[in-house]
Amino acid sequence: MSVRAPERESLMASAAPAQPAVTIAGLTKEFSTRRGTVAALGGVSLQVATGEVLGLVGPSGCGKSTLLEIVAGLQEPSAGQVAVEGRPASADRLAACVLMPQRDLLLPWRSALDNAGLALELGGVGRRGARRRAAALFERFGLGEFAAARPDELSGGMRQRVAFARTLLAARPVLLLDEPFASLDAITRAELQEWTGEALAAEPRAVLLVTHDIEEALYLGDRVLVLSPRPGRVRMELPGARGAAGPRSETVTSAEFSRLRARALEALA
């Protein structure tokens, strides 16, 4: 069966630097089960530039989270190539990536500040040094007054902010975000999307964002790839609205944004 080349739109797209942070070429992933072989990904190719946010949307079970785990070095592809900063070895990929899962996974006995600094401590930084570096980020991101709070004293949105600060403090060049706002209500989710856009502008990284929310992918992404049902393939590429002037409410209700959202929905139909 022939596979169509993914459709692309050039509106609002910007040229990517020559050296990508993440390169994937012809990536296939299959799993062996009692019922036979299951193909999760079927020949995915993409690149993510340093400082770029690439959104990935697609139906459930199309291999989005599996793709993140492969990039992170937690799994290996069945076929194809994957490299992070030009290095294909799984240990090198793992060292260059940090994965933020759907759940915040904050430790209940630690303060918000100490939860954020945990990655630094695991990397050999002392508790005092980790707190100092986390505190600087907390002040920049409007979290300073919650530094001493325990996770059960924080709202869902605030917990996700702390988890995101922890992700940034890991100081890896590639961020892999796996539905980070899936558990939040719609109002909090919209607020966190705007906050995350500002945070990524202040702390740029190469970002792969997996989400079921087309609006979220378009708002936060420089580009968005729409994946097909399993086995996941790139069906369409769209420009994102990252960096658009004005508040989120104006961006997501604009005619151009609505047109792009309709195109993505069409590709998913």
Short mmCIF file of C-alpha atoms in Angstrom, two decimals:
data_model
loop_
_atom_site.label_atom_id
_atom_site.label_comp_id
_atom_site.label_asym_id
_atom_site.label_seq_id
_atom_site.Cartn_x
_atom_site.Cartn_y
_atom_site.Cartn_z
CA MET A 1 0.00 0.00 0.00
CA SER A 2 1.39 3.36 -1.00
CA VAL A 3 1.76 6.10 1.61
CA ARG A 4 1.03 9.67 0.61
CA ALA A 5 3.62 12.31 1.40
CA PRO A 6 2.33 14.52 4.22
CA GLU A 7 0.65 17.74 3.18
CA ARG A 8 2.38 20.98 4.17
CA GLU A 9 1.34 24.58 4.53
CA SER A 10 3.82 27.43 4.51
CA LEU A 11 1.78 30.11 6.29
CA MET A 12 3.56 31.47 9.39
CA ALA A 13 6.28 28.81 9.09
CA SER A 14 9.87 29.87 9.76
CA ALA A 15 13.10 28.43 8.42
CA ALA A 16 14.76 25.93 10.76
CA PRO A 17 18.46 26.08 11.59
CA ALA A 18 20.70 23.71 9.66
CA GLN A 19 21.61 21.53 12.65
CA PRO A 20 18.49 19.85 14.11
CA ALA A 21 18.32 18.84 17.75
CA VAL A 22 16.23 15.75 16.93
CA THR A 23 16.32 13.78 13.69
CA ILE A 24 14.04 10.84 12.91
CA ALA A 25 14.12 9.03 9.56
CA GLY A 26 11.85 6.17 8.50
CA LEU A 27 11.17 5.14 12.09
CA THR A 28 9.09 2.00 12.54
CA LYS A 29 8.12 0.36 15.82
CA GLU A 30 6.50 -3.04 16.23
CA PHE A 31 5.52 -4.95 19.36
CA SER A 32 5.09 -8.71 19.71
CA THR A 33 1.93 -9.74 21.56
CA ARG A 34 0.11 -13.01 22.17
CA ARG A 35 -2.16 -12.11 19.28
CA GLY A 36 0.69 -11.37 16.91
CA THR A 37 2.75 -8.37 15.85
CA VAL A 38 1.34 -4.89 16.40
CA ALA A 39 2.76 -2.04 14.33
CA ALA A 40 2.70 1.16 16.41
CA LEU A 41 4.65 3.47 14.11
CA GLY A 42 5.01 3.11 10.36
CA GLY A 43 7.86 5.09 8.83
CA VAL A 44 7.85 8.40 10.71
CA SER A 45 10.34 11.06 9.64
CA LEU A 46 10.74 14.46 11.28
CA GLN A 47 13.23 17.01 12.56
CA VAL A 48 13.12 19.42 15.50
CA ALA A 49 15.41 22.43 15.51
CA THR A 50 17.03 23.88 18.60
CA GLY A 51 14.56 26.34 20.10
CA GLU A 52 11.64 24.94 18.11
CA VAL A 53 8.38 23.51 19.50
CA LEU A 54 6.96 20.69 17.36
CA GLY A 55 3.44 19.55 18.22
CA LEU A 56 2.29 15.97 17.54
CA VAL A 57 -1.43 15.23 17.40
CA GLY A 58 -3.18 12.03 16.42
CA PRO A 59 -5.79 9.51 17.52
CA SER A 60 -5.28 7.33 20.58
CA GLY A 61 -2.99 4.39 19.97
CA CYS A 62 -1.14 5.91 17.01
CA GLY A 63 2.25 5.71 18.74
CA LYS A 64 2.74 9.29 19.94
CA SER A 65 3.97 8.40 23.43
CA THR A 66 6.00 5.50 22.02
CA LEU A 67 7.74 7.97 19.74
CA LEU A 68 8.70 10.15 22.71
CA GLU A 69 10.10 7.14 24.57
CA ILE A 70 12.18 6.19 21.54
CA VAL A 71 13.59 9.71 21.25
CA ALA A 72 14.37 9.63 24.98
CA GLY A 73 16.35 6.40 24.63
CA LEU A 74 13.86 4.38 26.69
CA GLN A 75 12.97 2.21 23.69
CA GLU A 76 14.65 1.35 20.41
CA PRO A 77 12.98 1.50 16.99
CA SER A 78 12.31 -1.69 15.05
CA ALA A 79 13.67 0.03 11.94
CA GLY A 80 14.80 3.49 10.89
CA GLN A 81 17.10 6.02 12.53
CA VAL A 82 16.77 8.41 15.45
CA ALA A 83 19.42 10.81 16.74
CA VAL A 84 19.50 13.58 19.33
CA GLU A 85 22.09 16.28 18.68
CA GLY A 86 23.59 13.99 16.06
CA ARG A 87 24.05 11.05 18.46
CA PRO A 88 22.05 7.86 17.83
CA ALA A 89 23.07 5.77 20.87
CA SER A 90 20.27 5.27 23.39
CA ALA A 91 22.48 6.37 26.32
CA ASP A 92 23.33 9.62 24.52
CA ARG A 93 19.68 10.25 23.69
CA LEU A 94 18.72 9.63 27.31
CA ALA A 95 21.40 12.06 28.52
CA ALA A 96 20.15 14.82 26.20
CA CYS A 97 16.39 14.50 26.86
CA VAL A 98 14.00 15.02 29.74
CA LEU A 99 10.49 13.54 29.62
CA MET A 100 7.54 15.22 31.33
CA PRO A 101 4.67 12.71 31.63
CA GLN A 102 0.95 13.35 32.02
CA ARG A 103 1.06 13.09 35.82
CA ASP A 104 3.12 15.61 37.79
CA LEU A 105 4.68 12.88 40.01
CA LEU A 106 5.50 15.37 42.76
CA LEU A 107 6.77 13.77 45.97
CA PRO A 108 4.23 14.51 48.73
CA TRP A 109 6.81 14.93 51.52
CA ARG A 110 8.83 17.54 49.60
CA SER A 111 8.06 21.23 49.25
CA ALA A 112 7.32 22.67 45.83
CA LEU A 113 10.83 24.15 45.70
CA ASP A 114 12.48 20.85 46.66
CA ASN A 115 10.36 18.94 44.13
CA ALA A 116 11.52 21.30 41.40
CA GLY A 117 15.13 20.91 42.45
CA LEU A 118 15.01 17.11 42.56
CA ALA A 119 16.56 16.66 39.11
CA LEU A 120 19.49 18.83 40.16
CA GLU A 121 20.03 16.79 43.32
CA LEU A 122 19.95 13.55 41.34
CA GLY A 123 22.61 15.09 39.11
CA GLY A 124 24.91 15.66 42.07
CA VAL A 125 23.97 19.21 43.11
CA GLY A 126 23.64 19.69 46.87
CA ARG A 127 20.26 20.49 48.42
CA ARG A 128 21.22 24.10 49.13
CA GLY A 129 22.49 24.69 45.59
CA ALA A 130 19.43 23.02 44.09
CA ARG A 131 17.13 25.23 46.15
CA ARG A 132 19.00 28.36 45.12
CA ARG A 133 18.74 27.56 41.41
CA ALA A 134 15.11 26.46 41.69
CA ALA A 135 14.23 29.64 43.64
CA ALA A 136 15.56 31.81 40.82
CA LEU A 137 13.31 30.02 38.33
CA PHE A 138 10.34 30.16 40.73
CA GLU A 139 10.63 33.94 40.92
CA ARG A 140 10.79 34.27 37.14
CA PHE A 141 7.75 32.04 36.67
CA GLY A 142 5.59 33.56 39.41
CA LEU A 143 5.91 30.59 41.77
CA GLY A 144 7.91 32.28 44.54
CA GLU A 145 5.10 32.55 47.08
CA PHE A 146 4.40 28.80 46.78
CA ALA A 147 7.98 27.60 47.30
CA ALA A 148 7.34 26.15 50.78
CA ALA A 149 3.97 24.58 49.95
CA ARG A 150 3.52 20.81 49.84
CA PRO A 151 1.92 19.27 46.73
CA ASP A 152 -1.42 18.68 48.49
CA GLU A 153 -1.61 22.43 49.16
CA LEU A 154 -1.32 23.30 45.46
CA SER A 155 -3.98 23.44 42.75
CA GLY A 156 -3.68 21.14 39.74
CA GLY A 157 -2.41 23.98 37.59
CA MET A 158 0.18 25.02 40.16
CA ARG A 159 1.40 21.43 40.49
CA GLN A 160 1.94 21.31 36.73
CA ARG A 161 3.92 24.56 36.89
CA VAL A 162 6.19 23.03 39.53
CA ALA A 163 6.59 19.88 37.42
CA PHE A 164 7.45 22.01 34.40
CA ALA A 165 10.03 23.96 36.42
CA ARG A 166 11.54 20.62 37.49
CA THR A 167 11.69 19.61 33.81
CA LEU A 168 13.51 22.80 32.84
CA LEU A 169 15.92 22.55 35.78
CA ALA A 170 17.10 19.18 34.47
CA ALA A 171 18.96 21.40 31.95
CA ARG A 172 18.61 19.02 29.02
CA PRO A 173 18.56 20.45 25.49
CA VAL A 174 15.47 18.46 24.44
CA LEU A 175 12.11 18.52 26.26
CA LEU A 176 9.60 15.73 25.61
CA LEU A 177 6.15 16.73 26.85
CA ASP A 178 3.60 13.90 26.94
CA GLU A 179 0.12 15.42 27.36
CA PRO A 180 1.29 17.56 30.28
CA PHE A 181 -2.11 19.26 30.75
CA ALA A 182 -4.41 16.30 30.05
CA SER A 183 -5.67 16.06 33.65
CA LEU A 184 -6.61 19.74 33.99
CA ASP A 185 -9.98 21.40 33.51
CA ALA A 186 -10.46 23.51 30.38
CA ILE A 187 -9.99 26.91 32.09
CA THR A 188 -6.81 25.88 33.92
CA ARG A 189 -5.52 24.19 30.80
CA ALA A 190 -5.92 27.39 28.76
CA GLU A 191 -4.12 29.38 31.47
CA LEU A 192 -1.26 26.85 31.55
CA GLN A 193 -0.92 26.92 27.77
CA GLU A 194 -0.37 30.67 27.84
CA TRP A 195 2.03 30.36 30.78
CA THR A 196 3.98 27.56 29.08
CA GLY A 197 4.34 29.61 25.91
CA GLU A 198 5.91 32.42 27.94
CA ALA A 199 8.12 29.97 29.86
CA LEU A 200 9.46 28.38 26.69
CA ALA A 201 10.17 31.82 25.25
CA ALA A 202 12.23 32.59 28.36
CA GLU A 203 13.92 29.15 28.49
CA PRO A 204 14.12 27.96 24.86
CA ARG A 205 14.68 24.28 24.15
CA ALA A 206 13.94 21.84 21.37
CA VAL A 207 10.48 20.57 22.32
CA LEU A 208 8.36 17.64 21.18
CA LEU A 209 4.82 18.14 22.50
CA VAL A 210 2.38 15.22 22.32
CA THR A 211 -1.28 16.10 22.81
CA HIS A 212 -4.79 15.14 21.74
CA ASP A 213 -5.72 18.83 21.85
CA ILE A 214 -5.37 20.37 18.37
CA GLU A 215 -5.81 23.88 19.76
CA GLU A 216 -3.01 23.30 22.27
CA ALA A 217 -0.63 21.99 19.61
CA LEU A 218 -1.34 24.89 17.25
CA TYR A 219 -1.07 27.52 19.98
CA LEU A 220 2.20 26.28 21.50
CA GLY A 221 3.88 24.89 18.39
CA ASP A 222 6.02 26.40 15.66
CA ARG A 223 4.82 23.46 13.57
CA VAL A 224 2.28 20.68 14.07
CA LEU A 225 2.39 17.17 12.64
CA VAL A 226 -0.88 15.25 12.37
CA LEU A 227 -0.43 11.49 12.66
CA SER A 228 -2.61 8.80 11.14
CA PRO A 229 -4.25 5.94 13.08
CA ARG A 230 -1.96 3.03 13.98
CA PRO A 231 0.57 2.48 12.60
CA GLY A 232 1.26 6.18 13.05
CA ARG A 233 2.51 8.04 9.99
CA VAL A 234 2.82 11.76 9.36
CA ARG A 235 -0.34 12.65 7.48
CA MET A 236 -0.06 16.45 7.44
CA GLU A 237 2.23 19.28 8.56
CA LEU A 238 0.77 22.63 9.60
CA PRO A 239 2.34 25.86 10.82
CA GLY A 240 1.69 26.73 14.46
CA ALA A 241 0.87 30.07 16.04
CA ARG A 242 3.72 30.18 18.54
CA GLY A 243 4.84 33.74 19.19
CA ALA A 244 1.64 35.29 17.85
CA ALA A 245 1.06 38.80 19.17
CA GLY A 246 -1.73 39.38 21.65
CA PRO A 247 -3.42 37.23 24.31
CA ARG A 248 -4.27 33.58 23.77
CA SER A 249 -7.99 34.33 23.53
CA GLU A 250 -7.41 36.48 20.45
CA THR A 251 -5.01 34.02 18.83
CA VAL A 252 -7.22 30.93 19.10
CA THR A 253 -10.31 32.77 17.83
CA SER A 254 -8.63 34.35 14.80
CA ALA A 255 -9.72 33.37 11.30
CA GLU A 256 -6.30 31.95 10.44
CA PHE A 257 -6.15 29.83 13.59
CA SER A 258 -9.66 28.51 12.95
CA ARG A 259 -8.67 27.59 9.39
CA LEU A 260 -5.64 25.64 10.61
CA ARG A 261 -7.70 23.87 13.27
CA ALA A 262 -10.20 22.84 10.61
CA ARG A 263 -7.40 21.50 8.43
CA ALA A 264 -6.10 19.39 11.32
CA LEU A 265 -9.57 18.05 12.09
CA GLU A 266 -9.99 17.17 8.43
CA ALA A 267 -6.72 15.21 8.48
CA LEU A 268 -7.86 13.32 11.59
CA ALA A 269 -11.28 12.44 10.15
#
